[in-house]
């Protein structure tokens, strides 16, 4: 299950000397927020949304591959979570509980919205609905959560490197920083990811 | 072997490829594959939060619908919403043979009538389209806004022309305004230009008919700035 561990903190690296570390976007939620959420407080739900909306969105997209359905699934996940908040044990981590709801909601939305039909005016035929992304939902949640825990500068380098397929030199030019700075940010970011995602590599061993 | 460092090198496309066992390479390849997907880089529309909180506030204000207790969980442990059991104590009598036929005929009639009503009254997608004009700050700019009501809010697509990309340190923000106030519906930079901008609103153009775009400054106040560049109105 998702491990809601906090951000990995490590020392600075050459190339970014003197530059203060940027805060991660995923500071742990305070206990009073979790208890407020459990009691149905709308403001606390807003804080929970702010903390987890990106991970929920990623799971929804990985299962549904459709922005509109992912919007429905994301909203419905938090709505279901809020409705069931009293069953959440605020002594435990919220992430595994919310992930279960997110995954199940995405499946439900897919069944509801994406059931294939025979087309034309023929009767709808029930068939097995394939969801190619479902087996990767957990990995998607974990990777997205790990990315959210990175400082923004490091996350940018990872995004440009993997998603935009840019080399370190191209990233350096785009960001207008020395290549050495990109290399140090990249190594630091990938090391944080390696530590955070160790359980996906070797059952939590690092 | 320092595994996190080796794993980091393996994950980093520009680093030297370390020697790793096949099982670790396979797991790391899956992570690399996930990092390359848009799924882990996208975000829900900006207006979805407001839409959710608005819906929750409305639900909690309605009598008997606040989350006063845990809703029943399905076998999978996922809540589905309030259940509505049949009223207890109601007498149950097996219908007679004639009664069953009569019930069946009635049911067919009701179903046919309901189907006819459903066909006639099936809601068409509610789409509103209107033009937006550039202000004195962006006289060459114009846009077409298309608003389509969805189950979770309003999808807004802006087709913009003649607007300059936001300068470094600035961005554009779209807002809807009505008698009750102003609601943010999304932000964009317009660096690429020429592509439709997808926005999302939790409120409708019936109550928030005015749509406008401002130039915002990073680190500035959260509300709309005075630098309005595009404005338009539904209806």
Short mmCIF file of C-alpha atoms in Angstrom, two decimals:
data_model
loop_
_atom_site.label_atom_id
_atom_site.label_comp_id
_atom_site.label_asym_id
_atom_site.label_seq_id
_atom_site.Cartn_x
_atom_site.Cartn_y
_atom_site.Cartn_z
CA UNK A 1 0.00 0.00 0.00
CA UNK A 2 1.12 3.57 -0.43
CA UNK A 3 3.61 4.64 2.14
CA UNK A 4 2.94 8.25 3.04
CA UNK A 5 6.47 8.92 4.10
CA UNK A 6 7.66 12.47 4.19
CA UNK A 7 10.09 14.13 1.86
CA UNK A 8 13.62 12.81 1.77
CA UNK A 9 15.93 15.45 3.15
CA UNK A 10 19.50 15.49 2.05
CA UNK A 11 22.20 18.07 1.94
CA UNK A 12 22.73 20.48 -0.89
CA UNK A 13 24.88 19.67 -3.86
CA UNK A 14 27.51 21.49 -5.86
CA UNK A 15 26.02 23.79 -8.42
CA UNK A 16 23.20 25.04 -6.24
CA UNK A 17 25.44 26.37 -3.48
CA UNK A 18 23.94 29.22 -1.56
CA UNK A 19 20.48 28.67 -2.97
CA UNK A 20 17.89 27.82 -0.34
CA UNK A 21 16.05 24.57 -0.84
CA UNK A 22 12.53 25.05 -2.13
CA UNK A 23 9.78 23.49 -0.07
CA UNK A 24 8.16 20.33 -1.36
CA UNK A 25 4.47 20.61 -2.23
CA UNK A 26 3.55 17.73 0.02
CA UNK A 27 4.17 18.56 3.63
CA UNK A 28 2.41 16.02 5.88
CA UNK A 29 -1.09 17.05 6.88
CA UNK A 30 -1.33 18.19 10.52
CA UNK A 31 -3.30 15.98 12.86
CA UNK A 32 -5.96 18.63 13.38
CA UNK A 33 -6.62 18.67 9.64
CA UNK A 34 -6.98 14.90 9.59
CA UNK A 35 -9.33 15.02 12.54
CA UNK A 36 -11.28 17.86 10.92
CA UNK A 37 -11.56 15.81 7.75
CA UNK A 38 -12.77 12.84 9.79
CA UNK A 39 -15.50 14.97 11.32
CA UNK A 40 -16.68 16.20 7.90
CA UNK A 41 -15.13 19.67 7.95
CA UNK A 42 -15.24 21.17 4.44
CA UNK A 43 -12.08 23.27 4.93
CA UNK A 44 -10.19 20.16 6.00
CA UNK A 45 -11.43 18.41 2.88
CA UNK A 46 -9.93 21.31 0.91
CA UNK A 47 -6.57 20.67 2.60
CA UNK A 48 -6.81 16.95 1.84
CA UNK A 49 -7.64 17.80 -1.77
CA UNK A 50 -4.65 20.14 -2.01
CA UNK A 51 -2.36 17.43 -0.70
CA UNK A 52 -3.61 14.48 -2.74
CA UNK A 53 -5.39 15.79 -5.85
CA UNK A 54 -2.40 15.22 -8.12
CA UNK A 55 -1.93 11.61 -7.00
CA UNK A 56 -5.67 10.92 -7.34
CA UNK A 57 -5.65 12.57 -10.77
CA UNK A 58 -2.70 10.43 -11.86
CA UNK A 59 -4.45 7.23 -10.80
CA UNK A 60 -7.62 8.32 -12.59
CA UNK A 61 -5.72 9.13 -15.78
CA UNK A 62 -3.71 5.90 -15.63
CA UNK A 63 -6.92 3.88 -15.45
CA UNK A 64 -9.19 5.97 -17.66
CA UNK A 65 -6.89 7.68 -20.19
CA UNK A 66 -9.50 10.40 -20.61
CA UNK A 67 -9.43 13.86 -19.05
CA UNK A 68 -13.17 14.24 -18.78
CA UNK A 69 -13.66 10.91 -17.07
CA UNK A 70 -10.62 11.59 -14.89
CA UNK A 71 -12.24 14.84 -13.77
CA UNK A 72 -15.36 12.95 -12.78
CA UNK A 73 -13.32 10.26 -11.02
CA UNK A 74 -11.17 12.77 -9.15
CA UNK A 75 -14.15 14.72 -7.88
CA UNK A 76 -16.04 11.56 -7.00
CA UNK A 77 -13.05 10.14 -5.13
CA UNK A 78 -12.93 13.10 -2.78
CA UNK A 79 -16.70 13.16 -2.49
CA UNK A 80 -16.77 9.49 -1.52
CA UNK A 81 -13.88 10.03 0.86
CA UNK A 82 -15.69 12.93 2.52
CA UNK A 83 -18.90 10.94 2.82
CA UNK A 84 -17.02 8.05 4.41
CA UNK A 85 -14.64 10.20 6.44
CA UNK A 86 -16.02 9.02 9.76
CA UNK A 87 -14.78 5.52 8.95
CA UNK A 88 -11.23 6.80 8.49
CA UNK A 89 -8.93 6.19 11.44
CA UNK A 90 -7.06 9.47 11.86
CA UNK A 91 -4.28 7.61 13.71
CA UNK A 92 -3.34 5.93 10.46
CA UNK A 93 -2.01 7.33 7.22
CA UNK A 94 -4.57 8.78 4.87
CA UNK A 95 -2.77 7.86 1.65
CA UNK A 96 -3.53 4.10 1.53
CA UNK A 97 -7.18 4.70 2.39
CA UNK A 98 -7.54 7.40 -0.24
CA UNK A 99 -5.67 5.39 -2.85
CA UNK A 100 -8.12 2.51 -2.42
CA UNK A 101 -11.04 4.87 -2.97
CA UNK A 102 -9.34 6.53 -5.95
CA UNK A 103 -8.63 3.23 -7.67
CA UNK A 104 -12.07 1.82 -7.05
CA UNK A 105 -13.75 5.06 -8.16
CA UNK A 106 -11.78 5.11 -11.40
CA UNK A 107 -12.89 1.54 -12.09
CA UNK A 108 -16.50 2.48 -11.35
CA UNK A 109 -16.34 5.52 -13.63
CA UNK A 110 -14.83 3.39 -16.37
CA UNK A 111 -17.59 0.82 -16.03
CA UNK A 112 -20.21 3.53 -16.02
CA UNK A 113 -18.89 5.73 -18.81
CA UNK A 114 -16.75 3.62 -21.07
CA UNK A 115 -18.76 0.45 -21.45
CA UNK A 116 -18.51 -0.47 -25.10
CA UNK A 117 -21.68 -0.71 -27.13
CA UNK A 118 -22.44 -2.30 -30.43
CA UNK A 119 -23.06 1.08 -31.97
CA UNK A 120 -26.09 2.20 -33.96
CA UNK A 121 -29.35 1.38 -32.30
CA UNK A 122 -28.44 -2.15 -31.29
CA UNK A 123 -28.85 -3.18 -27.71
CA UNK A 124 -25.91 -2.52 -25.48
CA UNK A 125 -23.93 -5.65 -24.93
CA UNK A 126 -22.25 -6.40 -21.66
CA UNK A 127 -18.71 -7.43 -22.30
CA UNK A 128 -15.63 -7.64 -20.16
CA UNK A 129 -14.25 -4.14 -19.89
CA UNK A 130 -10.50 -4.02 -20.24
CA UNK A 131 -8.65 -1.48 -18.17
CA UNK A 132 -5.02 -1.68 -19.23
CA UNK A 133 -3.92 0.89 -16.66
CA UNK A 134 -5.40 -0.75 -13.61
CA UNK A 135 -2.40 -2.91 -12.76
CA UNK A 136 -0.21 0.18 -12.84
CA UNK A 137 -2.49 2.30 -10.69
CA UNK A 138 -0.52 1.64 -7.52
CA UNK A 139 2.80 2.31 -9.20
CA UNK A 140 1.39 5.49 -10.71
CA UNK A 141 0.20 6.64 -7.27
CA UNK A 142 3.58 5.95 -5.73
CA UNK A 143 5.60 7.57 -8.51
CA UNK A 144 3.36 10.64 -8.54
CA UNK A 145 3.57 10.95 -4.76
CA UNK A 146 7.35 10.67 -4.94
CA UNK A 147 7.52 13.34 -7.64
CA UNK A 148 5.32 15.65 -5.58
CA UNK A 149 7.76 15.32 -2.71
CA UNK A 150 10.66 16.61 -4.80
CA UNK A 151 11.67 20.25 -4.64
CA UNK A 152 10.32 22.04 -7.69
CA UNK A 153 13.72 22.59 -9.32
CA UNK A 154 14.51 18.91 -9.14
CA UNK A 155 11.05 17.89 -10.31
CA UNK A 156 11.44 20.18 -13.34
CA UNK A 157 14.67 18.44 -14.31
CA UNK A 158 13.07 14.99 -13.98
CA UNK A 159 10.08 16.10 -16.06
CA UNK A 160 12.24 17.57 -18.81
CA UNK A 161 14.48 14.55 -18.78
CA UNK A 162 11.84 11.79 -18.86
CA UNK A 163 8.66 13.33 -20.19
CA UNK A 164 10.17 15.82 -22.62
CA UNK A 165 13.17 13.59 -23.39
CA UNK A 166 15.68 16.43 -23.10
CA UNK A 167 19.39 15.91 -22.46
CA UNK A 168 21.14 17.59 -19.56
CA UNK A 169 22.67 20.07 -21.99
CA UNK A 170 19.27 20.93 -23.47
CA UNK A 171 17.81 21.31 -19.98
CA UNK A 172 20.68 23.58 -18.99
CA UNK A 173 20.02 25.79 -22.01
CA UNK A 174 16.28 25.87 -21.34
CA UNK A 175 16.75 26.76 -17.69
CA UNK A 176 19.74 29.02 -18.35
CA UNK A 177 21.91 27.30 -15.76
CA UNK A 178 25.27 25.48 -16.04
CA UNK A 179 25.18 21.83 -17.12
CA UNK A 180 26.84 20.93 -13.82
CA UNK A 181 23.86 22.36 -11.97
CA UNK A 182 21.47 20.23 -14.02
CA UNK A 183 23.60 17.14 -13.38
CA UNK A 184 23.65 17.70 -9.64
CA UNK A 185 19.92 18.42 -9.53
CA UNK A 186 19.26 15.36 -11.65
CA UNK A 187 21.36 13.06 -9.49
CA UNK A 188 19.83 14.43 -6.31
CA UNK A 189 16.31 14.05 -7.71
CA UNK A 190 16.85 10.53 -8.97
CA UNK A 191 18.45 9.51 -5.70
CA UNK A 192 15.46 10.82 -3.79
CA UNK A 193 13.19 8.89 -6.14
CA UNK A 194 15.30 5.75 -5.73
CA UNK A 195 15.07 5.98 -1.93
CA UNK A 196 11.37 6.85 -1.94
CA UNK A 197 10.46 4.11 -4.42
CA UNK A 198 12.80 1.45 -3.04
CA UNK A 199 9.82 -0.72 -2.08
CA UNK A 200 8.85 -0.93 -5.75
CA UNK A 201 12.35 -2.09 -6.64
CA UNK A 202 13.07 -4.52 -3.88
CA UNK A 203 10.26 -4.76 -1.40
CA UNK A 204 11.26 -1.75 0.64
CA UNK A 205 14.93 -2.62 0.89
CA UNK A 206 17.20 0.31 0.23
CA UNK B 1 27.06 -1.74 -3.55
CA UNK B 2 25.33 1.52 -2.80
CA UNK B 3 21.89 0.72 -4.11
CA UNK B 4 20.18 4.13 -4.03
CA UNK B 5 23.10 5.63 -5.95
CA UNK B 6 23.10 2.79 -8.47
CA UNK B 7 19.34 2.97 -8.82
CA UNK B 8 19.57 6.74 -9.25
CA UNK B 9 22.12 6.28 -12.02
CA UNK B 10 19.90 3.72 -13.69
CA UNK B 11 16.88 6.00 -13.47
CA UNK B 12 18.81 8.99 -14.79
CA UNK B 13 18.86 8.77 -18.61
CA UNK B 14 22.04 10.83 -18.79
CA UNK B 15 24.01 8.86 -16.19
CA UNK B 16 26.25 5.86 -16.71
CA UNK B 17 24.44 2.54 -16.71
CA UNK B 18 25.34 0.60 -13.54
CA UNK B 19 25.41 -3.16 -13.25
CA UNK B 20 22.21 -4.34 -11.58
CA UNK B 21 20.38 -7.66 -11.19
CA UNK B 22 17.68 -8.29 -13.81
CA UNK B 23 14.87 -8.06 -11.25
CA UNK B 24 15.97 -4.59 -10.18
CA UNK B 25 16.42 -3.47 -13.77
CA UNK B 26 12.92 -4.66 -14.56
CA UNK B 27 11.41 -2.77 -11.62
CA UNK B 28 13.39 0.36 -12.43
CA UNK B 29 12.36 0.12 -16.09
CA UNK B 30 8.74 0.19 -14.98
CA UNK B 31 9.41 3.33 -12.95
CA UNK B 32 11.18 4.94 -15.91
CA UNK B 33 8.21 4.00 -18.08
CA UNK B 34 5.83 5.62 -15.61
CA UNK B 35 7.96 8.78 -15.45
CA UNK B 36 7.63 9.13 -19.21
CA UNK B 37 3.83 9.10 -19.08
CA UNK B 38 1.72 12.24 -18.99
CA UNK B 39 -0.34 10.59 -16.25
CA UNK B 40 2.17 11.51 -13.56
CA UNK B 41 2.73 15.05 -14.78
CA UNK B 42 -0.80 16.33 -15.37
CA UNK B 43 -3.08 17.99 -12.85
CA UNK B 44 -6.82 18.27 -12.48
CA UNK B 45 -8.37 21.50 -13.80
CA UNK B 46 -8.03 24.42 -11.43
CA UNK B 47 -11.77 24.79 -10.98
CA UNK B 48 -12.32 21.23 -9.85
CA UNK B 49 -11.46 22.07 -6.25
CA UNK B 50 -14.07 24.82 -6.08
CA UNK B 51 -16.59 22.55 -7.75
CA UNK B 52 -15.94 19.80 -5.21
CA UNK B 53 -16.15 22.08 -2.19
CA UNK B 54 -19.27 23.73 -3.54
CA UNK B 55 -20.90 20.35 -3.99
CA UNK B 56 -19.84 19.21 -0.53
CA UNK B 57 -21.03 22.44 1.07
CA UNK B 58 -24.40 22.05 -0.65
CA UNK B 59 -24.63 18.44 0.44
CA UNK B 60 -23.71 19.19 4.03
CA UNK B 61 -26.24 22.03 4.12
CA UNK B 62 -29.05 19.77 2.95
CA UNK B 63 -30.79 18.16 5.93
CA UNK B 64 -29.95 14.52 6.46
CA UNK B 65 -27.11 14.39 3.95
CA UNK B 66 -24.14 15.56 5.98
CA UNK B 67 -21.53 12.90 6.70
CA UNK B 68 -22.77 12.35 10.22
CA UNK B 69 -21.52 8.80 10.21
CA UNK B 70 -19.72 6.33 8.03
CA UNK B 71 -21.64 5.33 4.98
CA UNK B 72 -21.83 1.61 4.34
CA UNK B 73 -18.79 0.17 2.65
CA UNK B 74 -18.99 -2.22 -0.23
CA UNK B 75 -17.15 -5.53 -0.18
CA UNK B 76 -14.15 -3.71 -1.56
CA UNK B 77 -14.09 -1.33 1.33
CA UNK B 78 -15.03 1.65 -0.81
CA UNK B 79 -17.93 3.82 0.30
CA UNK B 80 -20.76 4.14 -2.16
CA UNK B 81 -23.06 6.66 -0.52
CA UNK B 82 -26.09 6.49 1.69
CA UNK B 83 -28.26 3.46 1.47
CA UNK B 84 -32.02 3.71 1.34
CA UNK B 85 -33.56 0.62 2.91
CA UNK B 86 -37.26 -0.05 2.50
CA UNK B 87 -39.49 1.29 5.20
CA UNK B 88 -39.69 -1.28 7.97
CA UNK B 89 -42.97 -2.77 9.01
CA UNK B 90 -44.74 -2.43 5.67
CA UNK B 91 -46.99 -5.45 5.08
CA UNK B 92 -45.93 -7.66 2.22
CA UNK B 93 -48.64 -9.70 0.49
CA UNK B 94 -48.02 -12.01 -2.46
CA UNK B 95 -49.93 -10.67 -5.45
CA UNK B 96 -52.72 -12.73 -6.93
CA UNK B 97 -52.39 -14.21 -10.41
CA UNK B 98 -54.63 -11.49 -11.83
CA UNK B 99 -52.84 -8.97 -9.75
CA UNK B 100 -49.47 -10.06 -11.11
CA UNK B 101 -50.75 -9.74 -14.71
CA UNK B 102 -52.28 -6.39 -13.94
CA UNK B 103 -49.04 -5.27 -12.35
CA UNK B 104 -47.12 -6.50 -15.38
CA UNK B 105 -49.38 -4.65 -17.82
CA UNK B 106 -49.18 -1.54 -15.71
CA UNK B 107 -45.42 -1.81 -15.58
CA UNK B 108 -45.21 -2.12 -19.37
CA UNK B 109 -47.41 0.94 -19.75
CA UNK B 110 -45.40 2.94 -17.25
CA UNK B 111 -42.14 1.88 -18.84
CA UNK B 112 -43.34 2.85 -22.31
CA UNK B 113 -44.52 6.22 -21.07
CA UNK B 114 -41.27 6.76 -19.21
CA UNK B 115 -39.26 5.84 -22.31
CA UNK B 116 -41.25 8.32 -24.39
CA UNK B 117 -40.76 11.05 -21.83
CA UNK B 118 -37.07 10.22 -21.57
CA UNK B 119 -36.61 10.43 -25.34
CA UNK B 120 -38.47 13.73 -25.54
CA UNK B 121 -36.88 15.26 -22.48
CA UNK B 122 -33.35 13.82 -22.73
CA UNK B 123 -31.09 16.77 -21.97
CA UNK B 124 -28.91 17.88 -24.83
CA UNK B 125 -25.39 19.02 -23.96
CA UNK B 126 -25.74 22.57 -22.68
CA UNK B 127 -23.19 24.51 -24.65
CA UNK B 128 -22.80 28.26 -24.59
CA UNK B 129 -20.50 30.02 -27.03
CA UNK B 130 -19.60 33.68 -26.99
CA UNK B 131 -16.89 36.05 -28.18
CA UNK B 132 -14.31 37.73 -25.98
CA UNK B 133 -12.67 41.02 -26.90
CA UNK B 134 -9.21 42.32 -26.12
CA UNK B 135 -8.98 45.31 -23.83
CA UNK B 136 -6.73 48.36 -24.15
CA UNK B 137 -3.91 46.23 -22.69
CA UNK B 138 -4.25 43.69 -25.50
CA UNK B 139 -6.15 45.37 -28.33
CA UNK B 140 -5.12 42.74 -30.91
CA UNK B 141 -6.40 39.89 -28.77
CA UNK B 142 -9.72 38.14 -29.21
CA UNK B 143 -11.13 34.79 -28.23
CA UNK B 144 -14.07 32.49 -28.53
CA UNK B 145 -15.26 30.85 -25.33
CA UNK B 146 -17.22 27.62 -25.40
CA UNK B 147 -18.79 26.53 -22.14
CA UNK B 148 -20.23 23.05 -21.84
CA UNK B 149 -22.04 21.85 -18.73
CA UNK B 150 -20.67 18.56 -17.40
CA UNK B 151 -21.68 16.40 -14.50
CA UNK B 152 -18.90 17.83 -12.33
CA UNK B 153 -18.92 21.44 -13.48
CA UNK B 154 -18.46 23.46 -16.64
CA UNK B 155 -15.76 22.70 -19.22
CA UNK B 156 -14.48 25.87 -20.85
CA UNK B 157 -12.46 25.98 -24.05
CA UNK B 158 -10.84 29.25 -25.08
CA UNK B 159 -9.75 29.73 -28.69
CA UNK B 160 -7.47 32.74 -28.40
CA UNK B 161 -5.96 34.88 -31.14
CA UNK B 162 -3.56 37.78 -31.04
CA UNK B 163 -2.50 37.44 -27.41
CA UNK B 164 1.19 37.70 -26.58
CA UNK B 165 2.79 34.96 -24.45
CA UNK B 166 3.00 35.84 -20.78
CA UNK B 167 6.37 37.36 -19.90
CA UNK B 168 8.73 35.62 -17.48
CA UNK B 169 7.31 35.92 -13.98
CA UNK B 170 3.77 36.41 -15.21
CA UNK B 171 0.91 34.21 -16.31
CA UNK B 172 -2.65 34.55 -17.47
CA UNK B 173 -5.61 33.67 -15.28
CA UNK B 174 -9.23 33.24 -16.34
CA UNK B 175 -12.10 34.16 -14.05
CA UNK B 176 -15.87 34.02 -14.01
CA UNK B 177 -17.76 36.84 -12.36
CA UNK B 178 -21.34 37.20 -11.20
CA UNK B 179 -23.33 39.01 -8.54
CA UNK B 180 -21.97 36.61 -5.91
CA UNK B 181 -18.32 37.29 -6.70
CA UNK B 182 -15.39 36.06 -8.78
CA UNK B 183 -14.33 32.45 -9.27
CA UNK B 184 -10.96 31.34 -10.75
CA UNK B 185 -11.29 28.91 -13.63
CA UNK B 186 -7.68 28.29 -14.62
CA UNK B 187 -4.29 29.68 -15.57
CA UNK B 188 -2.08 29.48 -18.63
CA UNK B 189 1.06 31.04 -20.09
CA UNK B 190 0.22 31.03 -23.79
CA UNK B 191 3.86 30.27 -24.57
CA UNK B 192 3.03 27.90 -27.40
CA UNK B 193 -0.05 29.72 -28.62
CA UNK B 194 -2.43 28.47 -31.25
CA UNK B 195 -3.86 25.66 -29.14
CA UNK B 196 -7.20 25.73 -27.34
CA UNK B 197 -6.99 26.41 -23.62
CA UNK B 198 -8.96 23.97 -21.46
CA UNK B 199 -10.38 25.50 -18.30
CA UNK B 200 -12.79 24.25 -15.69
CA UNK B 201 -15.40 25.97 -13.57
CA UNK B 202 -17.44 24.77 -10.66
CA UNK B 203 -20.01 27.48 -11.34
CA UNK B 204 -22.22 28.07 -14.37
CA UNK B 205 -22.58 31.01 -16.71
CA UNK B 206 -26.18 31.43 -15.55
CA UNK B 207 -24.99 32.78 -12.22
CA UNK B 208 -21.49 33.89 -13.25
CA UNK B 209 -22.04 35.21 -16.79
CA UNK B 210 -18.88 37.28 -17.22
CA UNK B 211 -15.64 35.61 -18.28
CA UNK B 212 -12.41 37.59 -18.24
CA UNK B 213 -8.66 36.96 -18.42
CA UNK B 214 -6.07 38.87 -16.42
CA UNK B 215 -2.30 39.04 -16.49
CA UNK B 216 -1.07 37.89 -13.10
CA UNK B 217 2.35 38.27 -11.51
CA UNK B 218 3.95 35.29 -9.81
CA UNK B 219 3.98 35.78 -6.07
CA UNK B 220 1.25 38.40 -6.34
CA UNK B 221 -2.10 38.40 -4.53
CA UNK B 222 -4.38 35.45 -5.28
CA UNK B 223 -7.26 37.51 -6.66
CA UNK B 224 -7.61 38.89 -10.19
CA UNK B 225 -5.19 41.69 -11.03
CA UNK B 226 -6.35 44.94 -12.59
CA UNK B 227 -4.57 43.97 -15.84
CA UNK B 228 -7.57 42.59 -17.73
CA UNK B 229 -6.63 41.50 -21.27
CA UNK B 230 -9.76 39.72 -22.48
CA UNK B 231 -13.37 40.03 -21.50
CA UNK B 232 -16.66 38.58 -22.62
CA UNK B 233 -20.13 37.74 -21.41
CA UNK B 234 -22.47 34.83 -21.89
CA UNK B 235 -25.88 35.74 -23.24
#
